[in-house]
mmCIF file with all atom_site columns, C-alpha atoms in Angstrom:
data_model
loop_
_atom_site.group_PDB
_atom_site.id
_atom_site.type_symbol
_atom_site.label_atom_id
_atom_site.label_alt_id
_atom_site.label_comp_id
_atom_site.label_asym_id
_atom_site.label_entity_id
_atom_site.label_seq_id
_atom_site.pdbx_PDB_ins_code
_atom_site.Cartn_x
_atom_site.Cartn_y
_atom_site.Cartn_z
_atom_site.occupancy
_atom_site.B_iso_or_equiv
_atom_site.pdbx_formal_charge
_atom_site.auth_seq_id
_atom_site.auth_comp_id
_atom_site.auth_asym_id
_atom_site.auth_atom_id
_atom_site.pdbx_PDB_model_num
ATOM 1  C CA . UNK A 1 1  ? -40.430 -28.289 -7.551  1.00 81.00 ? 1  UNK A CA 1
ATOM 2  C CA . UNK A 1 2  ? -38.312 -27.066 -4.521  1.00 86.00 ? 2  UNK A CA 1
ATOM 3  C CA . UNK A 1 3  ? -39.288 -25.535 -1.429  1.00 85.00 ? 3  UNK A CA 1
ATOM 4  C CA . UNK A 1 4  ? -37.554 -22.600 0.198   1.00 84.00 ? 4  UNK A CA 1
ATOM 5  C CA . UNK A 1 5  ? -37.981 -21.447 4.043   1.00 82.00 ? 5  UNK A CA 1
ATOM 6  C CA . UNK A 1 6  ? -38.085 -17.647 4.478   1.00 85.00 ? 6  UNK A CA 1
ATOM 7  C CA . UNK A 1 7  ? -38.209 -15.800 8.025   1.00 85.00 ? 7  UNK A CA 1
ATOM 8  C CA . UNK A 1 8  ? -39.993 -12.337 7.041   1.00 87.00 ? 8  UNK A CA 1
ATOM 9  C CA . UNK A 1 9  ? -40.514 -9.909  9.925   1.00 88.00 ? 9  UNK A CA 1
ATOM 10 C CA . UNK A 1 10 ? -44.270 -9.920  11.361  1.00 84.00 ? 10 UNK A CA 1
ATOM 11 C CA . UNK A 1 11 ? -44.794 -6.207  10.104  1.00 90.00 ? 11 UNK A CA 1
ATOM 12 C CA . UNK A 1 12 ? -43.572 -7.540  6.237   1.00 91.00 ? 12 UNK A CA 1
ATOM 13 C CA . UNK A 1 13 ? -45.360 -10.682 6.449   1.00 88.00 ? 13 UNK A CA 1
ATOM 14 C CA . UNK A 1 14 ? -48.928 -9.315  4.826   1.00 90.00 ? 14 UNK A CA 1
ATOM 15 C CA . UNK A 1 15 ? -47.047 -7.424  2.065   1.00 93.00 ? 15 UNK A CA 1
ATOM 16 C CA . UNK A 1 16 ? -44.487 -10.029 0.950   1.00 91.00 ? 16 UNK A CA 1
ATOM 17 C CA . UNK A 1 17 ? -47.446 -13.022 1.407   1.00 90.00 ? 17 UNK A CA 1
ATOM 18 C CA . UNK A 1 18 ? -49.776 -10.592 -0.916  1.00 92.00 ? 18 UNK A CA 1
ATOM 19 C CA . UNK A 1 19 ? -46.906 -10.281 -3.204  1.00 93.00 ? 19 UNK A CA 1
ATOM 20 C CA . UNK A 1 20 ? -46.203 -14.010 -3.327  1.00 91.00 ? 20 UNK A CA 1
ATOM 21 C CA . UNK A 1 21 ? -50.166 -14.862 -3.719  1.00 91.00 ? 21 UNK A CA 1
ATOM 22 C CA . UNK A 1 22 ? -49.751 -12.825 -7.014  1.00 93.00 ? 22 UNK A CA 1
ATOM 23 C CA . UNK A 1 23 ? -47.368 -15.066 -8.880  1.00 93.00 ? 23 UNK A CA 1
ATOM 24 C CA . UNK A 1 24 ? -49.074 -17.837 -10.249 1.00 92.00 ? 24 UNK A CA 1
ATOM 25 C CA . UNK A 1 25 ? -45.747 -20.614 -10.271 1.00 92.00 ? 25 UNK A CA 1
ATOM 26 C CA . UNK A 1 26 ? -46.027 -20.120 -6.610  1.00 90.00 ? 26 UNK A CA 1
ATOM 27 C CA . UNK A 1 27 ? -47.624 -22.309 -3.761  1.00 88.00 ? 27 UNK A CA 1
ATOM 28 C CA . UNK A 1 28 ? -47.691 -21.567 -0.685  1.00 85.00 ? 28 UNK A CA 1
ATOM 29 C CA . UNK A 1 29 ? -48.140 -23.057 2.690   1.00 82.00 ? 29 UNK A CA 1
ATOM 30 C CA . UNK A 1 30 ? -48.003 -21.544 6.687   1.00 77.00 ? 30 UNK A CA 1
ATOM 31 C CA . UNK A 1 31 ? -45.746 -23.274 8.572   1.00 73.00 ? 31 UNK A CA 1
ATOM 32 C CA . UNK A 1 32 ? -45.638 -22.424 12.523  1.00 70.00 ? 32 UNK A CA 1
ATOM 33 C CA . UNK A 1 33 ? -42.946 -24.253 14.039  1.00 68.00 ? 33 UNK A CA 1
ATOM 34 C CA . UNK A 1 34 ? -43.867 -23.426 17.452  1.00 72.00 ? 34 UNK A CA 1
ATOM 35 C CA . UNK A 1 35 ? -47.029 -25.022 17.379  1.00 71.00 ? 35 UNK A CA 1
ATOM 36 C CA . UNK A 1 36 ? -47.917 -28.930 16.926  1.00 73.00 ? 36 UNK A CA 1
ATOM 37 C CA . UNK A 1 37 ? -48.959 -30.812 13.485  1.00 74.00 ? 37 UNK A CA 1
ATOM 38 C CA . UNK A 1 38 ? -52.824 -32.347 14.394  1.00 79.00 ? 38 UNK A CA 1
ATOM 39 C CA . UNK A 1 39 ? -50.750 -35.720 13.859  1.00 82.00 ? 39 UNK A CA 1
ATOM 40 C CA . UNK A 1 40 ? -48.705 -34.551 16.718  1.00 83.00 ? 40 UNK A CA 1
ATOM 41 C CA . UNK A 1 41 ? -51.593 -33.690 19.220  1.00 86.00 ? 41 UNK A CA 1
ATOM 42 C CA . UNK A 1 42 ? -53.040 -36.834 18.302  1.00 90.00 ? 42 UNK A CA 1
ATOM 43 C CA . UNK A 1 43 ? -49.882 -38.788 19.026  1.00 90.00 ? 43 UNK A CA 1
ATOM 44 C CA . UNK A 1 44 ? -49.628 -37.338 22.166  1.00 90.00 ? 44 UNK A CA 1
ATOM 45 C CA . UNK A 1 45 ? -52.902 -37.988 23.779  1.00 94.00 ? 45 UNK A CA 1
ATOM 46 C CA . UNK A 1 46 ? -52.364 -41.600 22.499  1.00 95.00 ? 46 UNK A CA 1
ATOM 47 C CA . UNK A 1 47 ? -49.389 -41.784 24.642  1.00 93.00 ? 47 UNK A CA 1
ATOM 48 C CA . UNK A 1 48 ? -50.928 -39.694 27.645  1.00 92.00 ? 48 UNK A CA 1
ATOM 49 C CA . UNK A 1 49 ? -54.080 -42.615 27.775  1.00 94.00 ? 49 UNK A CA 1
ATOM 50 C CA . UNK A 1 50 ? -51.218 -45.376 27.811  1.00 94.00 ? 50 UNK A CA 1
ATOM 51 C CA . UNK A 1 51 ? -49.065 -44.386 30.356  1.00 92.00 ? 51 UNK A CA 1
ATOM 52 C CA . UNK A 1 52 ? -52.564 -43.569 32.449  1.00 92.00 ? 52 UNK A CA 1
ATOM 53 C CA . UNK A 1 53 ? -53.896 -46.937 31.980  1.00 94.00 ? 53 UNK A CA 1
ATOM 54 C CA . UNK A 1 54 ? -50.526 -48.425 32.558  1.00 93.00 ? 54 UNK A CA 1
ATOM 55 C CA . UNK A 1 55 ? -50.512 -46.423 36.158  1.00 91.00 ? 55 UNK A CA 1
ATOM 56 C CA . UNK A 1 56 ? -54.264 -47.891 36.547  1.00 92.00 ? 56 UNK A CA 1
ATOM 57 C CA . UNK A 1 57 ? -52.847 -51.430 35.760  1.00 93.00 ? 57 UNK A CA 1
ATOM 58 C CA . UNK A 1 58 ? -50.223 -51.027 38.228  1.00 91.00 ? 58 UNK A CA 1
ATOM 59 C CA . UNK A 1 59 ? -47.351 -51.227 35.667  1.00 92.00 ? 59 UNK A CA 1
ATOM 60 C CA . UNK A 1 60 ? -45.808 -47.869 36.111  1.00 88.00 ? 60 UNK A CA 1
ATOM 61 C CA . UNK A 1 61 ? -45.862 -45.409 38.977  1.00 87.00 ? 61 UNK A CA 1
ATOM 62 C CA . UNK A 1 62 ? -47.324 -42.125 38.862  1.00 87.00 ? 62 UNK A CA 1
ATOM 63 C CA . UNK A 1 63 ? -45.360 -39.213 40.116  1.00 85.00 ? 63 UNK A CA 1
ATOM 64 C CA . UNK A 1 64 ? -46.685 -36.718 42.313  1.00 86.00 ? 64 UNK A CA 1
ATOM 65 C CA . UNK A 1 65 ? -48.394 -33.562 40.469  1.00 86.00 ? 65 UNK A CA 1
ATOM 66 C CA . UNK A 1 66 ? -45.572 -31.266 41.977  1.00 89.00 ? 66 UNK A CA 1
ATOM 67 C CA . UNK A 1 67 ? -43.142 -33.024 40.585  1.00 87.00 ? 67 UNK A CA 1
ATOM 68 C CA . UNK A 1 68 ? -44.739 -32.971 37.175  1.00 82.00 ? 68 UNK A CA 1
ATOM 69 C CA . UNK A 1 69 ? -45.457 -28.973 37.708  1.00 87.00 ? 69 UNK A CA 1
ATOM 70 C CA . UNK A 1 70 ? -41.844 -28.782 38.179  1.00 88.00 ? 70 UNK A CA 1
ATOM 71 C CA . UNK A 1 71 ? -40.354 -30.295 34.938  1.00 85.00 ? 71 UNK A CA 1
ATOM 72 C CA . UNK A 1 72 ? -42.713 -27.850 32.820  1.00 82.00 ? 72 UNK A CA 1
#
């Protein structure tokens, strides 16, 4: 099986899904690239409650909250 990546216009995207959901050699699967996998959020929250305990610890600094506002 292969798997083919198609950018359809938001105003086509309900037509050409409908059309796609019709033909029964075809799966399909939503990707949004601009938002994270669960696996991802997970991932990151993992790393956010290490680096805090590793501040608590007195391993690593923390950074003032300005700072951090400032690299977003």
């Amino acid at each position: 099986m292969a798997t083919l990546l198609i950018e359809i216009e938001d105003k086509k995207l309900k037509f050409f899904k409908e059309l796609l959901q019709n033909l029964p050699f075809v799966k399909m699967k939503e990707v949004h690239p601009d938002e994270d996998s669960d696996e991802q959020v997970l991932e990151n929250i993992r790393e956010g409650i290490k680096e805090v305990r590793s501040v608590e610890k007195g391993e690593t600094k923390s950074r003032p909250a300005r700072q951090f506002l400032q690299e977003l």
